[in-house]
XYZ file of C-alpha atoms in Angstrom:
401
model
C 18.458 36.241 -63.048
C 18.273 39.029 -65.604
C 15.099 39.302 -67.668
C 15.351 37.366 -70.902
C 18.401 35.424 -69.701
C 18.215 31.678 -70.250
C 18.172 29.720 -66.998
C 21.181 27.539 -66.209
C 18.906 25.278 -64.194
C 16.837 25.048 -61.020
C 18.126 24.980 -57.457
C 15.758 23.865 -54.681
C 16.307 24.860 -51.069
C 14.521 23.696 -47.920
C 14.824 23.986 -44.138
C 14.047 21.024 -41.872
C 13.952 20.239 -38.169
C 13.860 22.888 -35.455
C 13.972 26.563 -36.339
C 17.046 28.628 -35.473
C 18.172 32.205 -36.163
C 20.262 32.259 -39.334
C 18.048 30.193 -41.624
C 16.657 33.186 -43.492
C 20.145 34.650 -44.123
C 21.181 31.272 -45.567
C 18.137 31.168 -47.854
C 18.887 34.733 -48.937
C 22.543 33.978 -49.669
C 21.726 30.943 -51.818
C 18.925 32.716 -53.663
C 20.657 35.978 -54.510
C 23.881 34.319 -55.629
C 22.006 31.675 -57.641
C 19.782 34.208 -59.406
C 22.752 36.367 -60.305
C 24.581 33.311 -61.658
C 21.619 32.541 -63.921
C 19.722 29.867 -61.963
C 16.110 29.772 -60.847
C 15.462 29.033 -57.175
C 12.477 27.192 -55.736
C 11.890 27.224 -51.998
C 10.362 24.008 -50.675
C 7.920 24.810 -47.891
C 7.805 22.962 -44.550
C 10.976 20.956 -45.090
C 10.625 17.441 -46.434
C 6.850 17.667 -45.904
C 6.619 19.977 -48.909
C 8.491 17.445 -51.013
C 6.039 14.614 -50.353
C 2.837 16.649 -50.651
C 3.321 18.118 -54.134
C 0.550 17.291 -56.589
C 2.199 16.635 -59.937
C -0.236 18.691 -61.997
C 0.707 22.078 -63.463
C -2.816 23.302 -62.751
C -2.803 22.210 -59.104
C -2.399 24.712 -56.268
C 0.951 23.741 -54.738
C 1.503 27.054 -52.958
C 1.626 25.207 -49.636
C 4.475 23.044 -50.937
C 6.810 25.420 -52.788
C 7.353 28.946 -54.089
C 9.676 30.457 -56.676
C 12.049 32.813 -54.899
C 13.081 36.322 -55.911
C 15.591 38.802 -54.528
C 12.737 40.918 -53.210
C 11.210 37.967 -51.373
C 14.384 36.890 -49.590
C 15.603 40.424 -48.869
C 12.504 41.162 -46.795
C 13.075 38.306 -44.397
C 16.794 37.758 -43.900
C 17.037 39.996 -40.824
C 14.441 37.944 -38.965
C 14.718 34.695 -37.066
C 13.077 31.401 -37.922
C 12.491 30.350 -41.515
C 9.974 31.975 -43.834
C 9.832 28.697 -45.779
C 8.640 27.028 -42.562
C 9.855 23.653 -41.352
C 8.816 20.210 -40.170
C 10.282 16.979 -38.824
C 8.913 14.905 -41.708
C 11.035 11.942 -42.780
C 9.954 10.848 -46.299
C 11.485 7.415 -45.794
C 9.252 6.729 -42.766
C 5.789 8.149 -43.335
C 3.022 6.778 -41.125
C -0.018 5.424 -42.952
C -2.280 8.228 -41.720
C 0.291 10.851 -42.815
C 0.565 9.666 -46.423
C -0.757 12.418 -48.737
C -4.148 11.690 -50.269
C -2.820 11.303 -53.822
C -0.581 8.374 -52.773
C -2.831 6.472 -50.366
C -3.890 3.782 -52.810
C -0.215 3.020 -53.463
C 1.233 3.224 -49.940
C -0.787 1.313 -47.360
C 1.803 -0.023 -44.924
C 1.899 1.201 -41.346
C 5.201 2.974 -42.240
C 5.970 3.896 -45.859
C 9.026 5.004 -47.834
C 7.932 7.821 -50.151
C 11.392 8.419 -51.609
C 10.239 7.419 -55.131
C 7.613 10.191 -54.963
C 10.177 12.720 -53.704
C 12.390 11.930 -56.701
C 9.449 12.286 -59.084
C 8.493 15.580 -57.447
C 12.015 16.932 -57.853
C 11.808 15.984 -61.512
C 8.368 17.626 -61.774
C 9.916 20.892 -60.551
C 12.904 20.480 -62.859
C 15.337 20.563 -59.938
C 19.004 20.194 -60.861
C 20.493 20.749 -57.399
C 18.955 20.379 -53.948
C 20.226 22.301 -50.905
C 18.753 21.045 -47.613
C 19.540 23.092 -44.497
C 19.198 21.171 -41.264
C 20.597 18.994 -38.546
C 21.738 15.402 -38.832
C 18.177 14.081 -39.251
C 17.282 16.413 -42.119
C 20.682 15.980 -43.737
C 20.691 12.195 -43.344
C 17.705 12.103 -45.676
C 19.577 14.452 -48.003
C 22.364 11.860 -48.009
C 19.776 9.218 -48.886
C 18.667 11.262 -51.925
C 22.283 11.664 -52.973
C 22.665 7.896 -52.867
C 19.588 7.716 -55.103
C 21.338 9.886 -57.697
C 20.154 13.397 -56.806
C 22.657 16.265 -56.728
C 22.678 17.379 -53.106
C 24.743 19.988 -51.260
C 23.950 20.300 -47.553
C 24.209 23.193 -45.097
C 24.490 22.324 -41.357
C 22.035 23.921 -38.955
C 21.303 23.139 -35.323
C 21.488 25.082 -32.102
C 22.997 21.968 -30.465
C 26.026 22.306 -32.812
C 26.142 18.529 -33.166
C 26.265 17.913 -36.933
C 29.398 15.805 -37.551
C 32.145 17.117 -39.792
C 31.823 20.813 -38.998
C 32.991 22.881 -36.042
C 29.997 25.187 -36.446
C 26.287 24.857 -37.261
C 23.925 27.755 -38.003
C 22.037 28.822 -34.868
C 24.605 27.880 -32.233
C 26.075 31.319 -31.611
C 22.683 32.988 -31.170
C 21.621 30.166 -28.844
C 24.699 30.736 -26.668
C 24.240 34.514 -26.791
C 20.595 34.212 -25.686
C 21.465 31.696 -22.968
C 24.102 33.971 -21.475
C 21.769 36.982 -21.602
C 18.885 35.117 -19.978
C 21.104 33.665 -17.274
C 22.224 37.188 -16.391
C 18.554 38.131 -16.005
C 17.687 35.111 -13.869
C 20.627 35.506 -11.531
C 19.283 38.749 -10.089
C 16.319 36.808 -8.709
C 18.513 33.918 -7.586
C 20.769 36.352 -5.743
C 17.910 38.325 -4.233
C 16.349 35.182 -2.766
C 19.637 33.351 -2.055
C 18.582 30.330 -4.083
C 20.079 27.736 -6.380
C 19.274 28.466 -10.016
C 18.556 25.433 -12.230
C 18.348 26.053 -15.989
C 17.417 23.398 -18.533
C 18.760 24.005 -22.053
C 18.533 22.143 -25.359
C 20.937 19.276 -26.055
C 19.559 15.793 -26.736
C 22.807 13.878 -27.176
C 25.480 16.601 -27.049
C 26.154 19.079 -24.264
C 27.695 21.981 -26.183
C 24.837 24.388 -25.357
C 25.389 23.802 -21.633
C 29.187 23.669 -21.782
C 29.908 26.963 -23.559
C 27.812 29.273 -21.317
C 29.268 27.555 -18.246
C 32.749 27.940 -19.655
C 31.945 31.627 -20.195
C 31.204 31.921 -16.475
C 27.417 32.248 -16.305
C 26.901 29.011 -14.354
C 28.884 27.258 -11.649
C 28.210 23.755 -12.928
C 26.746 21.948 -15.911
C 25.555 18.416 -16.545
C 25.546 16.967 -20.050
C 24.218 13.892 -21.905
C 27.703 12.465 -22.406
C 28.205 11.798 -18.666
C 25.690 10.300 -16.245
C 26.160 12.382 -13.113
C 25.658 11.866 -9.397
C 22.856 14.184 -8.268
C 24.091 14.117 -4.658
C 27.528 15.291 -5.798
C 25.890 18.035 -7.857
C 23.902 19.167 -4.821
C 26.997 19.212 -2.622
C 28.904 21.299 -5.171
C 26.059 23.789 -5.677
C 25.547 24.257 -1.932
C 29.295 24.866 -1.597
C 29.210 27.339 -4.516
C 26.317 29.172 -2.872
C 28.142 29.380 0.450
C 31.275 30.814 -1.186
C 29.321 33.375 -3.210
C 28.946 36.726 -1.439
C 25.449 36.991 -2.973
C 24.531 33.534 -1.646
C 23.345 31.846 -4.829
C 24.681 29.307 -7.299
C 23.609 28.006 -10.703
C 23.689 24.927 -12.925
C 23.042 24.363 -16.650
C 21.306 21.081 -17.454
C 21.189 19.621 -20.960
C 17.736 18.244 -21.746
C 19.287 14.852 -22.531
C 21.264 14.578 -19.288
C 20.636 11.740 -16.843
C 21.811 11.046 -13.308
C 22.787 7.758 -11.708
C 19.766 5.574 -11.100
C 17.987 6.721 -14.257
C 17.706 4.268 -17.146
C 16.607 6.775 -19.797
C 16.191 10.457 -20.595
C 13.166 12.424 -19.374
C 10.459 12.819 -22.013
C 7.587 15.287 -21.993
C 5.256 12.816 -23.742
C 5.092 9.458 -25.461
C 4.707 10.732 -29.027
C 7.728 10.384 -31.310
C 8.575 12.267 -34.494
C 9.280 10.690 -37.891
C 12.935 10.187 -36.937
C 11.987 8.232 -33.817
C 12.728 11.021 -31.332
C 10.387 11.603 -28.416
C 10.105 15.183 -27.198
C 12.518 15.758 -24.329
C 11.808 17.983 -21.363
C 11.591 17.723 -17.603
C 15.074 16.781 -16.417
C 15.413 20.297 -14.992
C 12.261 19.811 -12.913
C 13.473 16.449 -11.641
C 16.954 17.716 -10.766
C 15.554 20.837 -9.073
C 13.359 18.646 -6.873
C 16.270 16.336 -6.003
C 18.581 19.246 -5.147
C 16.031 20.722 -2.764
C 15.491 17.327 -1.112
C 19.228 16.684 -0.714
C 20.365 20.217 0.149
C 19.824 19.968 3.976
C 22.540 17.281 4.076
C 25.101 19.887 2.997
C 23.514 23.019 4.490
C 23.385 22.365 8.228
C 20.027 20.633 7.981
C 18.298 23.514 6.201
C 16.803 23.111 2.692
C 17.820 25.553 -0.033
C 15.032 26.865 -2.217
C 15.303 26.608 -5.988
C 14.584 28.786 -9.011
C 13.909 26.356 -11.846
C 13.686 27.680 -15.419
C 13.522 25.900 -18.759
C 15.028 28.254 -21.355
C 13.666 26.242 -24.266
C 12.354 28.099 -27.281
C 13.421 31.488 -25.914
C 16.992 30.748 -27.002
C 16.040 29.690 -30.537
C 13.709 32.562 -31.369
C 14.378 36.109 -32.514
C 16.847 37.647 -34.918
C 20.310 36.135 -35.556
C 23.415 37.582 -33.930
C 26.433 38.683 -35.978
C 27.934 35.212 -36.347
C 24.597 33.723 -37.391
C 24.275 36.453 -40.002
C 27.787 36.032 -41.434
C 28.206 32.233 -41.379
C 24.903 31.489 -43.209
C 25.898 34.024 -45.887
C 29.222 32.243 -46.311
C 27.660 28.753 -46.259
C 25.132 29.763 -48.927
C 27.857 31.105 -51.181
C 30.006 28.025 -50.564
C 27.112 25.882 -51.776
C 26.907 27.958 -54.967
C 30.680 27.729 -55.451
C 30.313 23.948 -55.498
C 27.379 24.051 -57.908
C 29.297 26.272 -60.307
C 32.116 23.716 -60.243
C 29.679 20.883 -60.897
C 30.406 19.345 -57.492
C 27.741 17.684 -55.343
C 27.372 15.197 -52.511
C 29.083 17.617 -50.124
C 28.460 19.256 -46.754
C 29.689 22.844 -46.421
C 31.574 23.278 -43.141
C 33.644 25.495 -40.900
C 36.707 23.479 -39.952
C 39.698 24.722 -37.959
C 38.585 28.303 -38.519
C 38.318 27.887 -42.307
C 35.361 27.428 -44.637
C 35.514 24.138 -46.487
C 33.397 21.166 -47.554
C 33.301 17.466 -46.717
C 31.633 14.347 -48.131
C 27.924 14.412 -47.289
C 27.972 10.925 -45.809
C 29.900 12.286 -42.804
C 26.518 13.170 -41.274
C 25.567 9.490 -41.050
C 28.981 7.962 -40.398
C 29.681 9.324 -36.914
C 28.336 11.286 -33.939
C 29.519 14.695 -32.769
C 29.674 14.764 -28.971
C 31.562 16.568 -26.236
C 34.915 14.910 -25.668
C 34.454 14.292 -21.950
C 38.044 13.275 -21.311
C 39.348 16.417 -22.950
C 36.824 19.071 -21.919
C 34.658 17.943 -18.981
C 35.651 17.495 -15.343
C 33.460 14.636 -14.137
C 34.465 15.179 -10.494
C 33.648 18.892 -10.469
C 30.787 18.754 -13.041
C 32.001 21.621 -15.147
C 34.219 22.266 -18.178
C 37.949 22.116 -17.889
C 40.757 22.842 -20.297
C 44.514 22.919 -20.212
C 45.198 25.391 -23.004
C 43.291 27.477 -25.533
C 46.209 27.678 -27.934
C 45.187 26.820 -31.516
C 41.634 25.858 -30.484
C 38.752 27.091 -32.709
C 36.394 29.973 -31.902
C 33.968 27.844 -29.863
C 36.741 25.704 -28.291
C 35.290 22.228 -28.862
C 35.644 20.868 -32.399
C 33.866 18.147 -34.355
C 36.643 15.630 -33.680
């Protein structure tokens, strides 16, 4: 905003949930466009946590909760991964008693508390006219709640799992796939050298897109996904066969963290603690499957066990700088959000749909789930993607329908 120019209003922006490459470019796009259009921009720190911890006193030090953004500030960080505003998995509608900020403890004393009234007051304290949350379905579902409460909200979808409903693409997915392919290429040299079966666990709580796309691209022989409970003996048989047919004598499988095999009654969790959205931390299905494959492999390998290389890719695929797509799409999403603001439109989710930028009603994030269409894209007998034609399919093949 030019010096001396009267502000058109205040736009707040925050990032919630897991970090992904592309968040900083989105923050930059919103900020630069907004400032040049005559708005002020306030960055809320640590996602929704910043919104519940603000002390409503002009003299208070709220630097841990928000900062006023400038072109210089956002231009220094947009090439980097993660989010310089930081993030959290705070859900203001479900705040545990011991997590309630000190200034509200006399008022909120239940075991679980809804601090939405304080969030609304804090937005008013900052003079916020429009709020732009960037996140996955958890972060954006609370954005939808604020919209229902009368706040002007425009949401930007972000998640490496690519599972926000309504959009074919979420910020972070392309870099995740790029990293996964690159790391698989590194790991296969060891798998080939030792003639082993390579087991790789990747993110994907409910949706298997992050396992499907690399496998479809040819970096793994098989993949197992949350949408289909698989037979671990069948998987072992297929991987031993793949290894035998490979001149380098190795094979590989991608395993979504939320996948389960027959006989399991729930996903594998790395601990009992749950976040504010009720999600326990996943992790360990790769270890369990690797152990089962080694135990079962003699049955399909002339009585001899096949050794395993077992690697959880985890945070390695969500760190680092964004790739080209996760630099371009966040820029476009940020500008789409400003286009809507300039038109006085709110309650929308900016999306990529059928290869075109667009927007949809915000409540789409709570009205449905975005999952792999097993019947259309996954061969349950061969445990890998299948497809009949690529004609007229979007860039990443599987859409939000």
